[in-house]
PDB file of C-alpha atoms in Angstrom:
ATOM      1  CA  MET A 959       0.000   0.000   0.000  1.00  0.00           C
ATOM      2  CA  ILE A 960       1.253   3.476  -0.943  1.00  0.00           C
ATOM      3  CA  ARG A 961       0.169   6.196   1.459  1.00  0.00           C
ATOM      4  CA  ILE A 962      -0.441   9.793   0.421  1.00  0.00           C
ATOM      5  CA  SER A 963      -0.512  12.196   3.365  1.00  0.00           C
ATOM      6  CA  ILE A 964       0.558  15.689   4.369  1.00  0.00           C
ATOM      7  CA  ASP A 965       3.597  16.145   6.587  1.00  0.00           C
ATOM      8  CA  GLU A 966       3.472  18.113   9.834  1.00  0.00           C
ATOM      9  CA  ASN A 967       5.214  21.197   8.425  1.00  0.00           C
ATOM     10  CA  SER A 968       2.765  21.477   5.525  1.00  0.00           C
ATOM     11  CA  LEU A 969      -0.140  20.880   7.880  1.00  0.00           C
ATOM     12  CA  LEU A 970       1.039  23.675  10.173  1.00  0.00           C
ATOM     13  CA  ARG A 971       1.460  25.961   7.159  1.00  0.00           C
ATOM     14  CA  ILE A 972      -2.099  25.351   6.006  1.00  0.00           C
ATOM     15  CA  LYS A 973      -3.547  25.990   9.464  1.00  0.00           C
ATOM     16  CA  THR A 974      -1.469  29.148   9.852  1.00  0.00           C
ATOM     17  CA  VAL A 975      -2.579  30.572   6.507  1.00  0.00           C
ATOM     18  CA  LEU A 976      -6.208  29.753   7.276  1.00  0.00           C
ATOM     19  CA  GLU A 977      -5.871  31.176  10.786  1.00  0.00           C
ATOM     20  CA  SER A 978      -6.480  27.796  12.436  1.00  0.00           C
ATOM     21  CA  ASN A 979      -9.894  27.362  10.797  1.00  0.00           C
ATOM     22  CA  GLU A 980     -10.140  23.599  11.435  1.00  0.00           C
ATOM     23  CA  LYS A 981     -13.177  22.944   9.251  1.00  0.00           C
ATOM     24  CA  LYS A 982     -11.824  24.838   6.255  1.00  0.00           C
ATOM     25  CA  SER A 983      -8.402  23.239   6.726  1.00  0.00           C
ATOM     26  CA  ALA A 984      -9.934  19.755   6.687  1.00  0.00           C
ATOM     27  CA  TYR A 985     -11.766  20.380   3.411  1.00  0.00           C
ATOM     28  CA  ILE A 986      -8.638  21.717   1.776  1.00  0.00           C
ATOM     29  CA  LEU A 987      -6.511  18.871   3.108  1.00  0.00           C
ATOM     30  CA  ARG A 988      -8.950  16.299   1.748  1.00  0.00           C
ATOM     31  CA  LYS A 989      -8.974  17.901  -1.688  1.00  0.00           C
ATOM     32  CA  VAL A 990      -5.185  18.259  -1.801  1.00  0.00           C
ATOM     33  CA  VAL A 991      -4.579  14.652  -0.782  1.00  0.00           C
ATOM     34  CA  ASN A 992      -7.148  13.205  -3.190  1.00  0.00           C
ATOM     35  CA  GLU A 993      -5.922  15.270  -6.134  1.00  0.00           C
ATOM     36  CA  THR A 994      -2.366  14.192  -5.357  1.00  0.00           C
ATOM     37  CA  ALA A 995      -3.358  10.518  -5.077  1.00  0.00           C
ATOM     38  CA  LYS A 996      -5.102  10.680  -8.450  1.00  0.00           C
ATOM     39  CA  LYS A 997      -2.054  12.204 -10.118  1.00  0.00           C
ATOM     40  CA  ALA A 998       0.289   9.846  -8.234  1.00  0.00           C
ATOM     41  CA  LYS A 999      -1.537   6.864  -9.730  1.00  0.00           C
ATOM     42  CA  GLN A1000      -0.966   8.188 -13.243  1.00  0.00           C
ATOM     43  CA  THR A1001       2.692   8.951 -12.473  1.00  0.00           C
ATOM     44  CA  ILE A1002       3.391   5.513 -11.006  1.00  0.00           C
ATOM     45  CA  ILE A1003       1.719   3.711 -13.914  1.00  0.00           C
ATOM     46  CA  LYS A1004       3.769   5.770 -16.365  1.00  0.00           C
ATOM     47  CA  ALA A1005       6.976   4.732 -14.557  1.00  0.00           C
ATOM     48  CA  VAL A1006       5.953   1.058 -14.547  1.00  0.00           C
ATOM     49  CA  LYS A1007       5.165   1.160 -18.265  1.00  0.00           C
ATOM     50  CA  HIS A1008       8.526   2.788 -18.912  1.00  0.00           C
ATOM     51  CA  ASP A1009      10.614   0.206 -17.047  1.00  0.00           C
ATOM     52  CA  TYR A1010       8.727  -3.084 -17.336  1.00  0.00           C
ATOM     53  CA  ASP A1011       8.513  -4.943 -20.633  1.00  0.00           C
ATOM     54  CA  ILE A1012       4.831  -5.806 -20.252  1.00  0.00           C
ATOM     55  CA  GLN A1013       3.579  -7.549 -23.364  1.00  0.00           C
ATOM     56  CA  TYR A1014       0.190  -8.384 -21.883  1.00  0.00           C
ATOM     57  CA  MET A1015      -0.977  -4.789 -22.368  1.00  0.00           C
ATOM     58  CA  LYS A1016      -0.551  -5.149 -26.107  1.00  0.00           C
ATOM     59  CA  LYS A1017      -3.049  -8.016 -26.076  1.00  0.00           C
ATOM     60  CA  ASP A1018      -5.521  -6.202 -23.817  1.00  0.00           C
ATOM     61  CA  ASP A1019      -7.977  -4.282 -26.001  1.00  0.00           C
ATOM     62  CA  LYS A1020      -9.199  -2.124 -23.113  1.00  0.00           C
ATOM     63  CA  GLY A1021      -5.699  -1.140 -22.078  1.00  0.00           C
ATOM     64  CA  ASN A1022      -6.663  -1.182 -18.399  1.00  0.00           C
ATOM     65  CA  PHE A1023      -4.315  -3.926 -17.225  1.00  0.00           C
ATOM     66  CA  LEU A1024      -2.412  -1.557 -14.928  1.00  0.00           C
ATOM     67  CA  LYS A1025      -5.124   1.006 -14.133  1.00  0.00           C
ATOM     68  CA  ASP A1026      -7.554  -1.646 -12.956  1.00  0.00           C
ATOM     69  CA  ASN A1027      -4.973  -3.084 -10.574  1.00  0.00           C
ATOM     70  CA  LEU A1028      -4.078   0.118  -8.711  1.00  0.00           C
ATOM     71  CA  GLU A1029      -6.981   1.458  -6.687  1.00  0.00           C
ATOM     72  CA  VAL A1030      -7.173   4.895  -5.074  1.00  0.00           C
ATOM     73  CA  LYS A1031      -8.660   4.876  -1.573  1.00  0.00           C
ATOM     74  CA  LYS A1032      -9.711   8.479  -1.118  1.00  0.00           C
ATOM     75  CA  ALA A1033      -9.181  10.636   1.947  1.00  0.00           C
ATOM     76  CA  THR A1034     -12.248  11.690   3.939  1.00  0.00           C
ATOM     77  CA  LEU A1035     -12.879  14.432   6.478  1.00  0.00           C
ATOM     78  CA  LYS A1036     -12.446  11.808   9.214  1.00  0.00           C
ATOM     79  CA  ASN A1037      -9.338  10.271   7.679  1.00  0.00           C
ATOM     80  CA  LEU A1038      -7.209  12.778   5.787  1.00  0.00           C
ATOM     81  CA  ASN A1039      -4.953  10.148   4.261  1.00  0.00           C
ATOM     82  CA  ALA A1040      -5.332   8.584   0.819  1.00  0.00           C
ATOM     83  CA  SER A1041      -3.732   5.367  -0.313  1.00  0.00           C
ATOM     84  CA  LEU A1042      -2.980   3.499  -3.505  1.00  0.00           C
ATOM     85  CA  VAL A1043      -3.747  -0.169  -3.085  1.00  0.00           C
ATOM     86  CA  SER A1044      -2.768  -3.099  -5.264  1.00  0.00           C
ATOM     87  CA  LYS A1045      -3.333  -6.775  -4.605  1.00  0.00           C
ATOM     88  CA  GLY A1046      -2.357  -9.979  -6.302  1.00  0.00           C
ATOM     89  CA  ASN A1047       0.109 -12.816  -6.489  1.00  0.00           C
ATOM     90  CA  LYS A1048       3.201 -13.000  -8.635  1.00  0.00           C
ATOM     91  CA  LEU A1049       2.571 -12.598 -12.362  1.00  0.00           C
ATOM     92  CA  ASP A1050       3.245 -15.135 -15.066  1.00  0.00           C
ATOM     93  CA  VAL A1051       6.527 -14.563 -16.869  1.00  0.00           C
ATOM     94  CA  SER A1052       4.466 -14.878 -20.063  1.00  0.00           C
ATOM     95  CA  LYS A1053       2.926 -11.464 -19.350  1.00  0.00           C
ATOM     96  CA  PHE A1054       6.324  -9.954 -20.082  1.00  0.00           C
ATOM     97  CA  LYS A1055       8.787 -10.202 -22.964  1.00  0.00           C
ATOM     98  CA  VAL A1056       9.121 -13.786 -24.208  1.00  0.00           C
ATOM     99  CA  ASN A1057      11.122 -14.664 -27.300  1.00  0.00           C
ATOM    100  CA  PRO A1058       9.979 -16.284 -29.482  1.00  0.00           C
ATOM    101  CA  ASN A1059       6.428 -15.295 -28.606  1.00  0.00           C
ATOM    102  CA  LYS A1060       4.728 -18.340 -30.098  1.00  0.00           C
ATOM    103  CA  LEU A1061       3.253 -21.490 -28.648  1.00  0.00           C
ATOM    104  CA  SER A1062       5.333 -24.618 -28.441  1.00  0.00           C
ATOM    105  CA  ARG A1063       4.068 -27.309 -30.782  1.00  0.00           C
ATOM    106  CA  THR A1064       5.348 -30.807 -31.438  1.00  0.00           C
ATOM    107  CA  ASN A1065       6.459 -30.101 -35.002  1.00  0.00           C
ATOM    108  CA  ASP A1066       7.364 -26.449 -34.474  1.00  0.00           C
ATOM    109  CA  ARG A1067       9.101 -26.129 -31.134  1.00  0.00           C
ATOM    110  CA  PRO A1068      11.705 -23.369 -30.593  1.00  0.00           C
ATOM    111  CA  LYS A1069      15.091 -24.626 -29.463  1.00  0.00           C
ATOM    112  CA  VAL A1070      14.994 -22.413 -26.383  1.00  0.00           C
ATOM    113  CA  TYR A1071      12.759 -19.677 -25.000  1.00  0.00           C
ATOM    114  CA  LYS A1072      14.174 -16.483 -23.559  1.00  0.00           C
ATOM    115  CA  ALA A1073      12.446 -13.921 -21.368  1.00  0.00           C
ATOM    116  CA  LYS A1074      12.943 -10.679 -19.500  1.00  0.00           C
ATOM    117  CA  VAL A1075      10.851  -8.557 -17.161  1.00  0.00           C
ATOM    118  CA  LEU A1076      12.594  -5.185 -17.356  1.00  0.00           C
ATOM    119  CA  LYS A1077      13.208  -3.370 -20.631  1.00  0.00           C
ATOM    120  CA  SER A1078      16.745  -2.597 -19.478  1.00  0.00           C
ATOM    121  CA  SER A1079      17.555  -6.287 -18.922  1.00  0.00           C
ATOM    122  CA  THR A1080      18.875  -8.757 -21.464  1.00  0.00           C
ATOM    123  CA  LEU A1081      16.865 -11.783 -22.508  1.00  0.00           C
ATOM    124  CA  LYS A1082      17.651 -14.782 -20.304  1.00  0.00           C
ATOM    125  CA  LYS A1083      17.399 -18.419 -21.354  1.00  0.00           C
ATOM    126  CA  MET A1084      14.501 -20.102 -19.601  1.00  0.00           C
ATOM    127  CA  GLN A1085      16.322 -23.344 -18.859  1.00  0.00           C
ATOM    128  CA  VAL A1086      17.566 -25.106 -15.732  1.00  0.00           C
ATOM    129  CA  GLY A1087      19.854 -27.989 -16.554  1.00  0.00           C
ATOM    130  CA  ASN A1088      18.077 -30.072 -19.179  1.00  0.00           C
ATOM    131  CA  MET A1089      14.693 -28.662 -18.211  1.00  0.00           C
ATOM    132  CA  LYS A1090      13.655 -26.110 -20.828  1.00  0.00           C
ATOM    133  CA  ALA A1091      10.667 -23.826 -20.427  1.00  0.00           C
ATOM    134  CA  PHE A1092       8.101 -23.625 -23.211  1.00  0.00           C
ATOM    135  CA  LEU A1093       5.010 -21.589 -24.008  1.00  0.00           C
ATOM    136  CA  VAL A1094       1.674 -23.386 -23.829  1.00  0.00           C
ATOM    137  CA  LYS A1095      -2.010 -22.591 -23.967  1.00  0.00           C
ATOM    138  CA  PHE A1096      -4.243 -24.441 -21.504  1.00  0.00           C
ATOM    139  CA  ASP A1097      -7.791 -25.595 -22.166  1.00  0.00           C
ATOM    140  CA  ASN A1098      -9.173 -22.512 -20.367  1.00  0.00           C
ATOM    141  CA  GLY A1099      -7.353 -20.244 -22.829  1.00  0.00           C
ATOM    142  CA  HIS A1100      -4.630 -19.157 -20.391  1.00  0.00           C
ATOM    143  CA  GLU A1101      -1.145 -18.867 -21.901  1.00  0.00           C
ATOM    144  CA  ALA A1102       1.880 -19.516 -19.700  1.00  0.00           C
ATOM    145  CA  LEU A1103       5.582 -20.138 -19.865  1.00  0.00           C
ATOM    146  CA  VAL A1104       5.951 -23.482 -18.095  1.00  0.00           C
ATOM    147  CA  GLN A1105       8.588 -25.963 -17.078  1.00  0.00           C
ATOM    148  CA  ARG A1106       8.341 -29.682 -16.370  1.00  0.00           C
ATOM    149  CA  VAL A1107       8.699 -30.770 -12.745  1.00  0.00           C
ATOM    150  CA  PHE A1108      11.333 -33.478 -12.531  1.00  0.00           C
ATOM    151  CA  GLY A1109      10.008 -36.757 -11.137  1.00  0.00           C
ATOM    152  CA  LYS A1110       6.402 -35.593 -10.801  1.00  0.00           C
ATOM    153  CA  ARG A1111       3.773 -37.003 -13.145  1.00  0.00           C
ATOM    154  CA  ILE A1112       0.742 -35.177 -14.549  1.00  0.00           C
ATOM    155  CA  LYS A1113      -2.230 -36.255 -12.423  1.00  0.00           C
ATOM    156  CA  THR A1114      -4.288 -37.415 -15.393  1.00  0.00           C
ATOM    157  CA  ARG A1115      -1.489 -39.631 -16.732  1.00  0.00           C
ATOM    158  CA  LEU A1116      -0.780 -43.182 -15.609  1.00  0.00           C
ATOM    159  CA  GLY A1117       2.321 -45.327 -15.566  1.00  0.00           C
ATOM    160  CA  LYS A1118       5.982 -44.578 -15.182  1.00  0.00           C
ATOM    161  CA  VAL A1119       7.182 -40.977 -15.092  1.00  0.00           C
ATOM    162  CA  THR A1120       8.750 -40.025 -18.419  1.00  0.00           C
ATOM    163  CA  LYS A1121       9.924 -36.812 -20.020  1.00  0.00           C
ATOM    164  CA  HIS A1122       6.584 -36.354 -21.737  1.00  0.00           C
ATOM    165  CA  ASN A1123       4.201 -36.959 -18.831  1.00  0.00           C
ATOM    166  CA  GLN A1124       5.936 -34.914 -16.162  1.00  0.00           C
ATOM    167  CA  ALA A1125       3.823 -32.291 -14.414  1.00  0.00           C
ATOM    168  CA  LEU A1126       4.015 -28.689 -15.567  1.00  0.00           C
ATOM    169  CA  GLU A1127       4.481 -25.602 -13.432  1.00  0.00           C
ATOM    170  CA  SER A1128       4.119 -22.007 -14.563  1.00  0.00           C
ATOM    171  CA  LEU A1129       7.039 -19.623 -14.166  1.00  0.00           C
ATOM    172  CA  TYR A1130       6.301 -16.506 -12.132  1.00  0.00           C
ATOM    173  CA  THR A1131       8.017 -13.192 -11.459  1.00  0.00           C
ATOM    174  CA  VAL A1132       7.078  -9.920  -9.714  1.00  0.00           C
ATOM    175  CA  SER A1133       3.618  -9.184  -8.313  1.00  0.00           C
ATOM    176  CA  MET A1134       1.525  -6.091  -8.982  1.00  0.00           C
ATOM    177  CA  PRO A1135       2.213  -4.632  -5.508  1.00  0.00           C
ATOM    178  CA  GLU A1136       5.952  -5.097  -6.090  1.00  0.00           C
ATOM    179  CA  MET A1137       5.758  -3.382  -9.473  1.00  0.00           C
ATOM    180  CA  PHE A1138       3.762  -0.409  -8.243  1.00  0.00           C
ATOM    181  CA  GLY A1139       5.478   0.056  -4.895  1.00  0.00           C
ATOM    182  CA  GLY A1140       9.054  -0.860  -5.777  1.00  0.00           C
ATOM    183  CA  LYS A1141      12.057   0.923  -7.230  1.00  0.00           C
ATOM    184  CA  HIS A1142      10.585   0.919 -10.730  1.00  0.00           C
ATOM    185  CA  GLY A1143       7.278   2.330  -9.484  1.00  0.00           C
ATOM    186  CA  TYR A1144       6.549   4.591  -6.516  1.00  0.00           C
ATOM    187  CA  LEU A1145      10.106   4.640  -5.169  1.00  0.00           C
ATOM    188  CA  LYS A1146      11.282   5.915  -8.542  1.00  0.00           C
ATOM    189  CA  VAL A1147       8.800   8.806  -8.644  1.00  0.00           C
ATOM    190  CA  GLN A1148       8.436   9.538  -4.920  1.00  0.00           C
ATOM    191  CA  ASP A1149      10.101  12.958  -5.203  1.00  0.00           C
ATOM    192  CA  GLU A1150       7.863  13.823  -8.145  1.00  0.00           C
ATOM    193  CA  VAL A1151       4.786  12.854  -6.117  1.00  0.00           C
ATOM    194  CA  ASP A1152       6.001  15.040  -3.229  1.00  0.00           C
ATOM    195  CA  ASP A1153       6.360  17.951  -5.660  1.00  0.00           C
ATOM    196  CA  ILE A1154       2.811  17.362  -6.914  1.00  0.00           C
ATOM    197  CA  LEU A1155       1.581  17.434  -3.310  1.00  0.00           C
ATOM    198  CA  GLN A1156       3.297  20.758  -2.604  1.00  0.00           C
ATOM    199  CA  GLU A1157       1.961  22.264  -5.839  1.00  0.00           C
ATOM    200  CA  ASN A1158      -1.557  21.222  -4.894  1.00  0.00           C
ATOM    201  CA  ILE A1159      -1.191  22.725  -1.425  1.00  0.00           C
ATOM    202  CA  TYR A1160      -0.043  26.037  -2.902  1.00  0.00           C
ATOM    203  CA  LYS A1161      -2.850  26.043  -5.486  1.00  0.00           C
ATOM    204  CA  GLU A1162      -5.594  25.336  -2.944  1.00  0.00           C
ATOM    205  CA  LEU A1163      -4.303  27.885  -0.455  1.00  0.00           C
ATOM    206  CA  GLU A1164      -4.206  30.543  -3.188  1.00  0.00           C
ATOM    207  CA  ARG A1165      -7.785  29.676  -4.101  1.00  0.00           C
ATOM    208  CA  ALA A1166      -8.950  29.744  -0.473  1.00  0.00           C
ATOM    209  CA  LEU A1167      -7.372  33.136   0.183  1.00  0.00           C
ATOM    210  CA  ALA A1168      -8.842  34.557  -3.020  1.00  0.00           C
ATOM    211  CA  ASN A1169     -12.317  33.654  -1.805  1.00  0.00           C
TER     212      ASN A1169
END
């Protein structure tokens, strides 16, 4: 969770300018915090898009893959703090850059798949020992980069464990909360968000004094 709040010095400044008018201060604080949280969401998403090589967005017609997974919890007069909340487990590696980006088929199987999560990274071979990862599409339509689990048989298969009936496990990487809250998300733009907060404070105080 990413918290958006006003520090003590800014709070004192607002109350001083408004001559300790508690009610008016609370309304201004709520507006400042909520406006900042809204802009912070846009800023964080922009940073995430810039750093992460997310291929899933290109397949998503609505383009809301990131927006829908970062929720703004607005400040109220009783709680003058806003927060940006994201939930979820680790994401499939297949949602990021995979090369080649085509399903593995018996007669057309790439020699090796490579993948990367960050745009600044180099593609890494998805292979551990003799176990190579491959891209599959399950019956429910879900695509995933998977790897066979040595010595473990697929539940629906019978008999001795062989190379072709070993169980599959999907490969995972960062989670949404890690993306949004980490060094390629909020931590990268924290100073920018603080600047937005101060700008909003100044703007609202100017408006209040003008009225």
